Short mmCIF file of C-alpha atoms in Angstrom, two decimals:
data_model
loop_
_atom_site.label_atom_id
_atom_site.label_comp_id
_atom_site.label_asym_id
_atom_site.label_seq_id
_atom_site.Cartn_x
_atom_site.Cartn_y
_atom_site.Cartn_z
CA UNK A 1 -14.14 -0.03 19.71
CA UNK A 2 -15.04 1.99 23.00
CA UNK A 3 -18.44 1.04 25.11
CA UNK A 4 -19.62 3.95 27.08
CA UNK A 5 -22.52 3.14 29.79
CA UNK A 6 -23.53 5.69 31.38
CA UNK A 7 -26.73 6.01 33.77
CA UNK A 8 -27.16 9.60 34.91
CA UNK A 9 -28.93 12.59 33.39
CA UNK A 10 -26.44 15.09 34.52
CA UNK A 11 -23.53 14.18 32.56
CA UNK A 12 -22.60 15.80 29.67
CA UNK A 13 -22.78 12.93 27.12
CA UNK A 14 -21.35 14.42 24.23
CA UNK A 15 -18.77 15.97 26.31
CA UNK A 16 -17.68 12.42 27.67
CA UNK A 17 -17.75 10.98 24.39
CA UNK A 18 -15.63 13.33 22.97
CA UNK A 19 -12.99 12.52 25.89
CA UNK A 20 -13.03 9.42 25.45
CA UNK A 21 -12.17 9.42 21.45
CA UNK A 22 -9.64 11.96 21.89
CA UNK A 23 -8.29 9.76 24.60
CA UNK A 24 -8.32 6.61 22.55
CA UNK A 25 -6.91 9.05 19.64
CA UNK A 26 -3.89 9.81 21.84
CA UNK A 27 -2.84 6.45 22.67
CA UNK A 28 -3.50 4.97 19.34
CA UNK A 29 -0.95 7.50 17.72
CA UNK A 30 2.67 6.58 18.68
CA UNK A 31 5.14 8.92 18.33
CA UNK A 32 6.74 10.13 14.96
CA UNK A 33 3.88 8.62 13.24
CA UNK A 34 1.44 9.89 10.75
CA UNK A 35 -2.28 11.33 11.65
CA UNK A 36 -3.67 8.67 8.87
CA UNK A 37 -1.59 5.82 10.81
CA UNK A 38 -4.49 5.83 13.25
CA UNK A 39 -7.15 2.82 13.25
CA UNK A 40 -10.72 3.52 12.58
CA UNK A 41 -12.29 4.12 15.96
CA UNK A 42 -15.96 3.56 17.02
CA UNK A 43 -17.49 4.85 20.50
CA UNK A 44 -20.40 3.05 21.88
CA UNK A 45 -22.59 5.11 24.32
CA UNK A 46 -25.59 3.57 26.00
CA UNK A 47 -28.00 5.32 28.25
CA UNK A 48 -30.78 5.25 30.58
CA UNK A 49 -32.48 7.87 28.67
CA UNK A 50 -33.83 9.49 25.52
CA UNK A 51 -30.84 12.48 25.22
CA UNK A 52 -32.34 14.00 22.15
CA UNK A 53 -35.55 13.45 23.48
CA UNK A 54 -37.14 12.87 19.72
CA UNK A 55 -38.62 9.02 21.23
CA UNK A 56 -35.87 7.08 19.45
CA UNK A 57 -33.63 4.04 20.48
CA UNK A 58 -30.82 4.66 18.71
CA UNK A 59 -29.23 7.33 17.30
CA UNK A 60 -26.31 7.61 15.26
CA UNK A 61 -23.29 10.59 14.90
CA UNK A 62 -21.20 10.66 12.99
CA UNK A 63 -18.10 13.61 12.21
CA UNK A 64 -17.99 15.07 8.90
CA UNK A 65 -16.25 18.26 6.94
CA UNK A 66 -19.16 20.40 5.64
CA UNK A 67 -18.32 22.93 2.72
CA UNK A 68 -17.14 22.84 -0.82
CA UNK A 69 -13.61 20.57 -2.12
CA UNK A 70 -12.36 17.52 -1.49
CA UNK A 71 -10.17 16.41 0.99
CA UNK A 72 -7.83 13.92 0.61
CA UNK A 73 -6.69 11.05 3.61
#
């Protein structure tokens, strides 16, 4: 679990959260180990502002494979 607080307009949110999972990625994953080793990781970001701008609270991503098939972890 990763809590993000972040206060200014400017930043590239997305951006930073994506950092910050591929940095908790990297040290999760020791050497010689397999990609479905890693723990289930969750990334917390709270902000001062709207950043979709649609008058909501919360909002919720998530990272998904679009397209046809299955694919097996």
């Amino acid at each position: 679990m990763n809590l993000e607080i972040q206060r200014k307009e400017t930043i590239d949110h997305a951006g930073r959260s994506r950092f910050c999972a591929a940095m908790i990625d990297s040290q999760c994953l020791e050497k010689g180990k397999e990609y479905y080793d890693m723990p289930e990781v969750y990334i917390i970001c709270i902000s001062g502002t709207d950043l979709r701008k649609a008058g909501k609270t919360l909002y919720q991503v998530e990272k998904l494979f679009k397209g046809g098939g299955a694919v097996a972890f």
